[in-house]
XYZ file of C-alpha atoms in Angstrom:
90
model
C 175.569 81.412 168.899
C 171.844 80.885 168.616
C 171.487 83.565 165.944
C 174.322 82.075 163.868
C 172.775 78.622 164.100
C 169.331 79.914 163.143
C 170.819 81.795 160.184
C 172.578 78.677 158.956
C 169.442 76.545 159.466
C 167.332 79.005 157.489
C 169.773 79.645 154.647
C 172.437 76.885 154.628
C 174.764 79.728 153.592
C 178.312 78.970 154.829
C 179.838 82.299 153.695
C 179.621 84.148 157.051
C 181.305 81.265 158.876
C 184.906 81.947 157.910
C 188.084 81.856 160.024
C 187.254 85.196 161.660
C 183.842 83.900 162.723
C 185.380 80.665 164.020
C 187.896 82.584 166.163
C 185.096 84.794 167.523
C 183.061 81.682 168.379
C 186.065 80.160 170.193
C 186.548 83.423 172.134
C 182.865 83.392 173.115
C 183.058 79.804 174.355
C 186.276 80.586 176.236
C 184.527 83.514 177.938
C 181.513 81.330 178.795
C 183.827 78.803 180.464
C 185.736 81.496 182.350
C 182.489 83.019 183.595
C 181.296 79.674 184.919
C 183.762 80.512 187.713
C 184.594 76.898 188.468
C 188.012 77.798 189.930
C 187.603 81.376 191.194
C 186.327 84.779 190.122
C 187.813 84.687 186.640
C 189.751 87.372 184.783
C 186.991 89.975 184.430
C 186.114 92.635 186.979
C 184.248 95.932 186.979
C 184.321 98.656 189.606
C 183.389 102.316 189.628
C 182.348 104.963 192.118
C 178.599 105.260 192.062
C 175.904 106.607 194.374
C 173.716 103.581 193.602
C 174.880 100.043 194.411
C 173.213 98.878 191.189
C 175.812 100.793 189.164
C 178.849 98.700 190.104
C 179.831 95.195 191.215
C 180.653 94.219 194.768
C 184.456 93.695 195.004
C 184.643 94.130 191.243
C 183.272 90.625 190.663
C 179.876 90.721 192.350
C 178.671 88.315 194.992
C 180.436 84.958 195.224
C 178.839 82.003 193.474
C 178.937 78.272 194.022
C 180.716 76.657 191.050
C 177.772 74.774 189.550
C 178.530 75.329 185.854
C 176.102 78.202 185.249
C 177.535 81.340 183.648
C 177.871 84.229 186.100
C 176.668 87.589 184.859
C 177.625 90.931 186.369
C 174.731 92.877 184.907
C 171.150 92.233 183.879
C 169.926 93.102 180.382
C 168.557 96.312 181.994
C 172.208 97.194 182.822
C 171.655 97.040 186.598
C 174.255 95.112 188.558
C 173.097 91.643 189.604
C 172.744 90.892 193.292
C 172.700 87.191 192.384
C 175.060 86.591 189.450
C 173.118 83.737 187.814
C 170.591 85.291 185.442
C 168.094 82.436 185.700
C 164.996 84.243 184.324
C 166.732 85.167 181.067
């Protein structure tokens, strides 16, 4: 979202922002809202057998979160599973 906005600000070129882009943006926003986990774990889960606990998510969803409106993240940018699903530093 930020990259698209910065591109438009720098160029004022509307060509990339067609119907396909608009649907992708709506899907991204829908995913953001689902991952806020305001009413439960949401539709996404990830589980695999791994010798390291940082390779998978607890119960497939990770640790529970209080529904405060932040977006829950299963993995850090380093690809390690998050113990605390809110990636505050990023």
